[in-house]
Tab-separated table of C-alpha atoms in Angstrom:
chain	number	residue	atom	x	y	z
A	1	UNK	CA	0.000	0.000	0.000
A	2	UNK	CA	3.108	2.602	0.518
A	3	UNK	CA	4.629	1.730	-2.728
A	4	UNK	CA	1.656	2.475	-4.311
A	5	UNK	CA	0.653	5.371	-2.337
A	6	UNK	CA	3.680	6.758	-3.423
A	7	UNK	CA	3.530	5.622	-6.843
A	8	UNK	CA	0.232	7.516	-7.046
A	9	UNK	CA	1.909	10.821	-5.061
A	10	UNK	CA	5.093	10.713	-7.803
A	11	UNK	CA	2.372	10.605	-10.743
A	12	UNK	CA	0.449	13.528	-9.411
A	13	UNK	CA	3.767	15.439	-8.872
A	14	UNK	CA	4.953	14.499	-12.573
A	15	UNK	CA	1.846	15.611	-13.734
A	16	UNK	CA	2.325	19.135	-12.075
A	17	UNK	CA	4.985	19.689	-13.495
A	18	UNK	CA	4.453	18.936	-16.912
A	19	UNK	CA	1.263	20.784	-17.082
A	20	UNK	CA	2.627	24.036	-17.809
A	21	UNK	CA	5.195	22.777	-19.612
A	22	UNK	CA	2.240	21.309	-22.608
A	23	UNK	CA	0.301	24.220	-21.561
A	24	UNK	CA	3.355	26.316	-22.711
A	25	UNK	CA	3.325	24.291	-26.221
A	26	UNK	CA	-0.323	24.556	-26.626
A	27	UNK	CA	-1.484	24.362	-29.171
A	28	UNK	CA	0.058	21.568	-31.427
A	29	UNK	CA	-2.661	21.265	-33.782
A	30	UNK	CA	-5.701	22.016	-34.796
A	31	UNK	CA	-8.090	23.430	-32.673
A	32	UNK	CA	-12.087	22.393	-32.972
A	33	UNK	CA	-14.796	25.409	-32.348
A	34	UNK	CA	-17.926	23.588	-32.048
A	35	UNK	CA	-21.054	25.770	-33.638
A	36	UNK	CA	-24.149	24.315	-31.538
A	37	UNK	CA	-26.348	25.540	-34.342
A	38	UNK	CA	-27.037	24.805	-38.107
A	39	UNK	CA	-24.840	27.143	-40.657
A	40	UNK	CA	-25.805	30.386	-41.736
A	41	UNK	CA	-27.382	31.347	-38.762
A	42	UNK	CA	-25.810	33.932	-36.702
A	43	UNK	CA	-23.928	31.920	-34.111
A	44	UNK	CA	-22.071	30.319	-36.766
A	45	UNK	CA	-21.820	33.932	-38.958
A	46	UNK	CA	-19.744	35.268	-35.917
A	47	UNK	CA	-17.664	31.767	-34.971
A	48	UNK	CA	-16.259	31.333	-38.373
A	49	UNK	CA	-15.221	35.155	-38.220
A	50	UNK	CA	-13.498	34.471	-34.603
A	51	UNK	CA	-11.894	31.358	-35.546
A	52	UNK	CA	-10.398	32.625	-38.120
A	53	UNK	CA	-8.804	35.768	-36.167
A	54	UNK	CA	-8.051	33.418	-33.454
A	55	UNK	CA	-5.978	30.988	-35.776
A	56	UNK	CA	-3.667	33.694	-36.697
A	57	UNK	CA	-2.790	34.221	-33.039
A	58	UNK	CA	-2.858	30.493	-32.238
A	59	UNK	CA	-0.788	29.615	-34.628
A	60	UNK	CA	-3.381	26.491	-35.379
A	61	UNK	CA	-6.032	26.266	-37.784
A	62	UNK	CA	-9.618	26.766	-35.802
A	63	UNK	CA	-11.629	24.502	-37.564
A	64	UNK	CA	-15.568	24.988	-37.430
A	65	UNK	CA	-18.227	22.244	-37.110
A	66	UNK	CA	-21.869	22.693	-36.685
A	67	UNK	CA	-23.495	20.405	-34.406
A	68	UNK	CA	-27.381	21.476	-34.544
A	69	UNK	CA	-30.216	19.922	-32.748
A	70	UNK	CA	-32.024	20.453	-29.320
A	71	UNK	CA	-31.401	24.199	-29.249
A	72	UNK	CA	-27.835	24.478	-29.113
A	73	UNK	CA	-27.702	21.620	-26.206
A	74	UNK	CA	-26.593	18.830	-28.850
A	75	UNK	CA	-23.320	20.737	-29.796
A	76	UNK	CA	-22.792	21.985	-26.228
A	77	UNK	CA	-23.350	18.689	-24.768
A	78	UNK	CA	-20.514	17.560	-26.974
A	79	UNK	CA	-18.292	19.657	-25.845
A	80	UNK	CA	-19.327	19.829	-22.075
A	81	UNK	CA	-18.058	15.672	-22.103
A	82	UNK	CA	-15.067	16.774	-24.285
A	83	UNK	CA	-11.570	16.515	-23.186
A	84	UNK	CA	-9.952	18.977	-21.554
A	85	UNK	CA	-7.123	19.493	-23.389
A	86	UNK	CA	-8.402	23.010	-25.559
A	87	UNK	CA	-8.396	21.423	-28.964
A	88	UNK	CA	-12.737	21.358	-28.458
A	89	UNK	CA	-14.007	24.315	-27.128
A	90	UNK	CA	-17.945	25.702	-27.706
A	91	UNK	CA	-19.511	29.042	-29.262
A	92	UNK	CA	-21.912	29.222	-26.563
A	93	UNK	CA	-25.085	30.927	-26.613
A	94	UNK	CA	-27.267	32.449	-24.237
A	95	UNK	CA	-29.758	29.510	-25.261
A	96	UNK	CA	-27.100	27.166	-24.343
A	97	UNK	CA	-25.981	28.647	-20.865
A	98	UNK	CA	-28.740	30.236	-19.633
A	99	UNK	CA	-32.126	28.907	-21.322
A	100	UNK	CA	-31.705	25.446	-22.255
A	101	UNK	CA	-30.880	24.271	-18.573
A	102	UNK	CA	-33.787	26.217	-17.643
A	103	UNK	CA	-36.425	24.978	-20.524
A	104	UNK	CA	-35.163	21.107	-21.093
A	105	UNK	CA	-36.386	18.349	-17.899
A	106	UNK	CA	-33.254	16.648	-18.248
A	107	UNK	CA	-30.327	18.809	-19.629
A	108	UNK	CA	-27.299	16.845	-21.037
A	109	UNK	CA	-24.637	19.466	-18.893
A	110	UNK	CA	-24.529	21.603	-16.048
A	111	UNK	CA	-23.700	25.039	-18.014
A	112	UNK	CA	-21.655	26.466	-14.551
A	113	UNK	CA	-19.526	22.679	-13.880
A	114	UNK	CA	-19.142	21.661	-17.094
A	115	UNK	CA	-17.532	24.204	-18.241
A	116	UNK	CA	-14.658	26.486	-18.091
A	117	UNK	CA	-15.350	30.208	-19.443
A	118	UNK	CA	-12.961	31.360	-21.564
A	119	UNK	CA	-14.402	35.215	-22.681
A	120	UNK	CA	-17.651	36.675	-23.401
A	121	UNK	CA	-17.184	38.080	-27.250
A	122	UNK	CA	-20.206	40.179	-28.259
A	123	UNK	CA	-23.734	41.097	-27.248
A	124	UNK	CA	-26.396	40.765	-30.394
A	125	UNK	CA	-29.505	42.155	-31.704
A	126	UNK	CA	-32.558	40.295	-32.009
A	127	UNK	CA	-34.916	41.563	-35.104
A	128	UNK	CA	-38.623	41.379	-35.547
A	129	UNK	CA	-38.916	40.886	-39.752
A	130	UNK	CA	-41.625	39.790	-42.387
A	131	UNK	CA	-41.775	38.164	-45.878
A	132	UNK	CA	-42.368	41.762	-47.645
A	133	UNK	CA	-45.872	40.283	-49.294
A	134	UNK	CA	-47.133	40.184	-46.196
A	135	UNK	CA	-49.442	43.586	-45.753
A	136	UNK	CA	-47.472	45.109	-43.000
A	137	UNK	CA	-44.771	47.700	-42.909
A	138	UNK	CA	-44.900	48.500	-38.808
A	139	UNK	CA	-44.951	46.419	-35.570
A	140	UNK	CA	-48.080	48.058	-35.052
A	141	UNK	CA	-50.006	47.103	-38.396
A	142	UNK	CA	-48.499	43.280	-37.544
A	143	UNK	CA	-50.053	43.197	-34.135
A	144	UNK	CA	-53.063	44.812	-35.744
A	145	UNK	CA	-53.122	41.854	-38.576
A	146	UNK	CA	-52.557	39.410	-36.206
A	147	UNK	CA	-55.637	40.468	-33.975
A	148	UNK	CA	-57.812	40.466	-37.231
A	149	UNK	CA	-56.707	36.731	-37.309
A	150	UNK	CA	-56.033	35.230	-34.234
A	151	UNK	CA	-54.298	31.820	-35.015
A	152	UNK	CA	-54.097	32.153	-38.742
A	153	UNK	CA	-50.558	33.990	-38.765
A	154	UNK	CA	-47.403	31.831	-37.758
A	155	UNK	CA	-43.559	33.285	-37.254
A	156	UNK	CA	-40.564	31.043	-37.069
A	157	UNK	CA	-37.417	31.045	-34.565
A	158	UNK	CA	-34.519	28.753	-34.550
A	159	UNK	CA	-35.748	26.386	-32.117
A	160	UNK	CA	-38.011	25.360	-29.232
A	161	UNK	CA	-36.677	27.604	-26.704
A	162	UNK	CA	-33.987	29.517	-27.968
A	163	UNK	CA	-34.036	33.353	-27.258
A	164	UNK	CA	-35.625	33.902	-30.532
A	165	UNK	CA	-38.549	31.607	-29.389
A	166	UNK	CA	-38.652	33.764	-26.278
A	167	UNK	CA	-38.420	36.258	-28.011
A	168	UNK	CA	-41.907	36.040	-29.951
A	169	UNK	CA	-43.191	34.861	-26.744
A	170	UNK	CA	-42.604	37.981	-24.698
A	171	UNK	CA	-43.738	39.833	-28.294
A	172	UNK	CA	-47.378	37.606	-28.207
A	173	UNK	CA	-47.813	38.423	-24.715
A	174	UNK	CA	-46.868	42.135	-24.217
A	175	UNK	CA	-49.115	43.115	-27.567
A	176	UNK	CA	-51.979	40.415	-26.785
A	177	UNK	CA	-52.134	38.161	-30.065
A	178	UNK	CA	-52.030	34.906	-31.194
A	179	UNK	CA	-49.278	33.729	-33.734
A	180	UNK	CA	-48.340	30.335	-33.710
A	181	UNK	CA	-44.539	29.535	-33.236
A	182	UNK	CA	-42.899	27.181	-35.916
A	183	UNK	CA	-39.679	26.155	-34.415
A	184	UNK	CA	-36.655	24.764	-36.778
A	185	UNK	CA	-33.479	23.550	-36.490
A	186	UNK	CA	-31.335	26.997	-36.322
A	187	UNK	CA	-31.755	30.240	-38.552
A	188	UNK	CA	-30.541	29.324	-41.360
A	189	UNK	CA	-33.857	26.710	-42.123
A	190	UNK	CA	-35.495	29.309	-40.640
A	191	UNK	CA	-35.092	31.833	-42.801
A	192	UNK	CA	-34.959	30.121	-45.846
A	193	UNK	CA	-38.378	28.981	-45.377
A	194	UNK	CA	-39.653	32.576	-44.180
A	195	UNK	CA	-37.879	34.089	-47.557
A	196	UNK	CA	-39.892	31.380	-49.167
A	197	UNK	CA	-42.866	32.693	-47.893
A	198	UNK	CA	-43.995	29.256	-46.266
A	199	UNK	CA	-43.833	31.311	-42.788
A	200	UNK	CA	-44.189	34.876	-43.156
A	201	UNK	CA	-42.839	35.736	-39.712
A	202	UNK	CA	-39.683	35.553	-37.899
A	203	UNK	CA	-37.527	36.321	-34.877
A	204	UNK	CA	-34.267	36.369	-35.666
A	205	UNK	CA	-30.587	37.395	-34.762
A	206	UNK	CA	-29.720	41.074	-36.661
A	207	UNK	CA	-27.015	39.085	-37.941
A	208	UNK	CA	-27.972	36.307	-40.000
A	209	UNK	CA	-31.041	38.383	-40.880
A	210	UNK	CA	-29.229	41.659	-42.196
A	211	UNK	CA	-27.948	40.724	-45.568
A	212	UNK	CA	-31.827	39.635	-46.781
A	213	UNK	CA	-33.054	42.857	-44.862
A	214	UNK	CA	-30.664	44.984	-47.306
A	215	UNK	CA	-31.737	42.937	-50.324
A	216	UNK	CA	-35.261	43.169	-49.590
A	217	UNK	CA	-36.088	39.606	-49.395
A	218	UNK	CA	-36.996	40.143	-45.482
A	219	UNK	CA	-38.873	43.692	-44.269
A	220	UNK	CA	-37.544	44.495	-41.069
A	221	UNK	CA	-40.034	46.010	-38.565
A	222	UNK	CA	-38.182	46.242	-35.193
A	223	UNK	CA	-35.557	45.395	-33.105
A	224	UNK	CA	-35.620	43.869	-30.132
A	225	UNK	CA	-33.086	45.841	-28.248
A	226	UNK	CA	-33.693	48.920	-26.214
A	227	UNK	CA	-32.248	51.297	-28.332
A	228	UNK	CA	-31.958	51.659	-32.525
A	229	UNK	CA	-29.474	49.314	-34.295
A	230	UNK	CA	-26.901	51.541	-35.799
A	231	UNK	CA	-26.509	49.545	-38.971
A	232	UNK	CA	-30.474	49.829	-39.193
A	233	UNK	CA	-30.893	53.213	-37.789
A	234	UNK	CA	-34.180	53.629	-39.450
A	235	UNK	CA	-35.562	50.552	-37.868
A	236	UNK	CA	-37.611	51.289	-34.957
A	237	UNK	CA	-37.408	49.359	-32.036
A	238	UNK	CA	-40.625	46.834	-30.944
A	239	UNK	CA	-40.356	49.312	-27.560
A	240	UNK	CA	-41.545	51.974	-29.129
A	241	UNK	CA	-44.391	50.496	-30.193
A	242	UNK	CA	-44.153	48.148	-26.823
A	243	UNK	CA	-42.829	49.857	-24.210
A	244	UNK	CA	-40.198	47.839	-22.261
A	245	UNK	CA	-40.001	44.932	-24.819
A	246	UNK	CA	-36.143	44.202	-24.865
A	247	UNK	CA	-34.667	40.765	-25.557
A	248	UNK	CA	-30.547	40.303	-27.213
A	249	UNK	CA	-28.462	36.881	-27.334
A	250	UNK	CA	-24.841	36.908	-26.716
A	251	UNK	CA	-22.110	34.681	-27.716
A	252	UNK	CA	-19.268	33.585	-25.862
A	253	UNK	CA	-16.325	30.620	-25.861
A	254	UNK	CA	-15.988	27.882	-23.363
A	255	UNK	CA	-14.042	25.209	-23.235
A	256	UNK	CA	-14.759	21.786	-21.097
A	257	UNK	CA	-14.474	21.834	-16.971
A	258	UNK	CA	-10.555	20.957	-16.479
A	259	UNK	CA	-9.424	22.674	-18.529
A	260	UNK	CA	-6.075	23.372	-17.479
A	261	UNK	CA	-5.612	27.965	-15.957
A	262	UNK	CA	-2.746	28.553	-18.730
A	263	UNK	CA	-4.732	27.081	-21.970
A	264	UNK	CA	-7.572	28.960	-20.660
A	265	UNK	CA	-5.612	32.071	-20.392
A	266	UNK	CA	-4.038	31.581	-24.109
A	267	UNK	CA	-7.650	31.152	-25.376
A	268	UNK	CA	-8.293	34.124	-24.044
A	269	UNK	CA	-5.878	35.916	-25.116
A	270	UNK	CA	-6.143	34.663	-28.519
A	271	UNK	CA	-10.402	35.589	-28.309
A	272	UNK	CA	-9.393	39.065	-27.012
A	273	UNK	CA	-7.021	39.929	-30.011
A	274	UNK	CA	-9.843	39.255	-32.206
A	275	UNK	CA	-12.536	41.288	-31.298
A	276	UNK	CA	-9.956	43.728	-30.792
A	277	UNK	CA	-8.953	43.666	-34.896
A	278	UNK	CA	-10.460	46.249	-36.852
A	279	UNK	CA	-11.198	43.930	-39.456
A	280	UNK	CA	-13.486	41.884	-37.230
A	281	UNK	CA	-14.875	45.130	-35.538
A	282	UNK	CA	-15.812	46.609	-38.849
A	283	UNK	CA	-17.754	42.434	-39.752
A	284	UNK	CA	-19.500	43.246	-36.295
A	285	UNK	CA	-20.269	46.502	-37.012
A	286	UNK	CA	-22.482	45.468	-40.089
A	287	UNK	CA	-24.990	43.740	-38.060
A	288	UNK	CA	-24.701	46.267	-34.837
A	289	UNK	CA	-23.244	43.462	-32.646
A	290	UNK	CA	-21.819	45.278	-29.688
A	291	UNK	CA	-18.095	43.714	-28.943
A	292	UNK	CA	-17.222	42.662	-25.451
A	293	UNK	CA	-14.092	41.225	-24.676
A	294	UNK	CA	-14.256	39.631	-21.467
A	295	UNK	CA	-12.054	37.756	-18.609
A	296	UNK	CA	-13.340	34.352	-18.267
A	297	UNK	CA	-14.300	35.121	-14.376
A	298	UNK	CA	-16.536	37.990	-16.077
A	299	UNK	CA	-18.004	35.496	-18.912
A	300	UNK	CA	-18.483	33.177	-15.497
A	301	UNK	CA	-20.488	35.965	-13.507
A	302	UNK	CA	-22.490	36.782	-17.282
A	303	UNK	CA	-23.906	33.329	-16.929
A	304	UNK	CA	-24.906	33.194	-13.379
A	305	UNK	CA	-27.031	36.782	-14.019
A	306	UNK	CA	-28.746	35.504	-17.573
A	307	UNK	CA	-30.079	32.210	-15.817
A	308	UNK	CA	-31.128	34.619	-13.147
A	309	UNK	CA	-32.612	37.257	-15.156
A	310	UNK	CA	-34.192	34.212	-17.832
A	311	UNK	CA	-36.329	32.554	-15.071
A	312	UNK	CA	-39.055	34.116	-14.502
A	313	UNK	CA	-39.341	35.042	-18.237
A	314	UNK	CA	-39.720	30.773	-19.248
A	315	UNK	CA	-41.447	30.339	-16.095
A	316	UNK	CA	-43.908	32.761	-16.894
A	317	UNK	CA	-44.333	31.541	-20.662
A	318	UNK	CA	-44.795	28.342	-18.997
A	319	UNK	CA	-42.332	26.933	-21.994
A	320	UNK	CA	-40.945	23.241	-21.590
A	321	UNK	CA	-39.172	20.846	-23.124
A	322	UNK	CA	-38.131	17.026	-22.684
C-alpha cells in the first residue's frame, strides 16, 4: 500500500509539473470550435469570423463544425463531455448557458460545472422581420393583422426555446395576439423557409437576418433591443411600439471543466485579439453586434445573471421541453 501510495503521489507530482510545460506548447494542432447551431445562422456567422482571427494568433487552424439539434444543447453537450485538453471548445449561446438548462427536464450538462469560461465576445440584436408580401410595414399594423386573425398567422425562430422563441413569446404576450410559433433547427432553415414565404414571420438574430433585410427579401419592422441598431438606424425598435419589450443573445467561448488555468488564459488571449482587430470590428459593425471582450471570471459571472434574469421570463411563458 506505501509503494503504491507513493507511486500515485510521484504521478500527481509528474503531472504538475508537466502541465505548464504542454500548456506552454499549446497548441500543437488544430483546434475544434464547435457551432451548436445549423450554418448560416448567426452563431455560426460570428464563430467562423473568430476562428479565423483566433488561428492567426494560435498559430493552429480553428476549424468549425456545426453540431445542430435540441437548441444548441446537442453541440454543447458535446463539448461539455469533451476533453480537456483546448483542442474542443464551444460558441456558446445564451440559449445554451442560460435557457436550455432552464427549458429542457433533463439537460445533457450543467452550463456552470461543465464548463470552463474562456471570454464573453459580443452582445447581439434580435430583429422582428416579415416576408415583404405580407401587408405590413410596422410592428403596429403586424399586431393589428394578427388580432384580425387570431391563429391564422405563424412566425418562425430557430428552435423550441432559444431566445428567438422567447423572443416572440414575450412579443405575443406584451401586444396580446395569437401567432403560432414554428420552431426549426437553427436560422438558417429558418429563414430560408420565411424568404420562401412558407412562414411569413420571424424572430431572428440582426445578424444572419441583415444581408436579406438589405436585399429586400426580409422587411424588417423592429428590433428587439432597447435602443436603434446603428446599422439599421431607421428601424424602430418593438419598444416603441411596446414599451419595455427588450430581448438580445450573446455569444461567448468555453471550453470543457478541467481545462487546465494557462490554456484557458491563451484562449483568451487569442479571443481578445480578435474582437480587438479592426477587421473583425468593422464584420461586427455590419450587423450592430456590440463587442465585449471579457475575462473568463466575467463570462463566469455573465452566466450566473442571464439564468437569473431568464427565469421568470420561461417560467412565466410556462415553456418546456423534454
Amino acid at each position: 500500500m506505501k509503494l503504491t501510495r507513493r507511486a500515485m503521489m510521484m504521478a500527481a507530482a509528474l503531472a504538475a509539473v508537466a502541465l505548464p510545460a504542454a500548456a506552454q506548447d499549446y497548441p500543437t494542432q488544430p483546434v475544434t470550435l464547435v457551432i451548436p447551431f445549423a450554418a448560416g445562422g448567426s452563431t455560426d456567422v460570428v464563430g467562423r469570423i473568430i476562428a479565423e482571427r483566433m488561428a492567426q494568433e494560435l498559430g493552429q487552424q480553428v476549424v468549425v463544425e456545426n453540431r445542430a439539434g435540441a437548441g444548441g444543447s446537442l453541440g454543447a453537450g458535446t463539448v461539455a463531455r469533451a476533453a480537456p485538453d483546448g483542442y474542443t471548445i464551444l460558441m456558446g449561446t445564451v440559449a445554451t448557458h442560460a435557457l436550455n438548462p432552464l427549458i429542457l427536464a433533463q439537460s445533457p450538462y450543467d452550463p456552470v460545472k461543465d464548463f470552463a469560461p474562456v471570454s464573453l465576445l459580443i452582445i447581439v440584436p434580435n430583429v422582428l422581420a416579415v416576408n415583404p408580401e405580407l401587408p405590413v410595414k410596422t410592428v403596429q399594423e403586424l399586431i393589428d393583422l394578427a388580432k384580425e386573425k387570431p391563429g391564422e398567422l405563424a412566425y418562425a425562430s430557430s428552435g423550441n426555446g432559444t431566445p428567438l422563441h422567447l423572443s416572440g413569446e414575450l412579443f405575443k404576450s406584451m401586444a396580446g395576439v395569437d401567432i403560432e410559433h414554428v420552431p426549426y433547427q437553427g436560422s438558417g432553415p429558418a429563414l430560408t423557409d420565411v424568404i420562401g414565404n412558407q412562414v411569413p414571420i420571424i424572430f431572428d438574430n440582426l445578424p444572419s437576418a441583415s444581408a436579406h433585410i438589405k436585399s429586400g427579401t426580409l422587411r424588417a419592422l423592429g428590433v428587439t433591443t432597447a435602443e436603434r441598431a446603428p446599422s439599421f438606424p431607421d428601424v424602430p425598435t418593438i419598444a416603441e411600439t411596446l414599451p419595455g419589450y427588450e430581448t438580445y443573445t450573446w455569444n461567448a467561448l468555453f471550453a470543457p471543466a478541467g481545462t487546465p488555468p494557462e490554456i484557458v488564459a491563451k484562449l483568451n488571449a487569442a479571443a481578445l485579439a480578435a474582437v480587438a482587430d479592426p477587421k473583425v470590428a468593422e464584420r461586427m459593425d455590419e450587423f450592430s453586434a456590440q463587442i465585449v471582450g471579457s475575462s473568463p471570471e466575467e463570462l463566469a459571472a455573465h452566466v450566473e445573471a442571464e439564468m437569473a434574469k431568464w427565469k421568470p421570463v420561461v417560467e412565466g411563458a410556462n415553456i418546456k421541453a423534454d
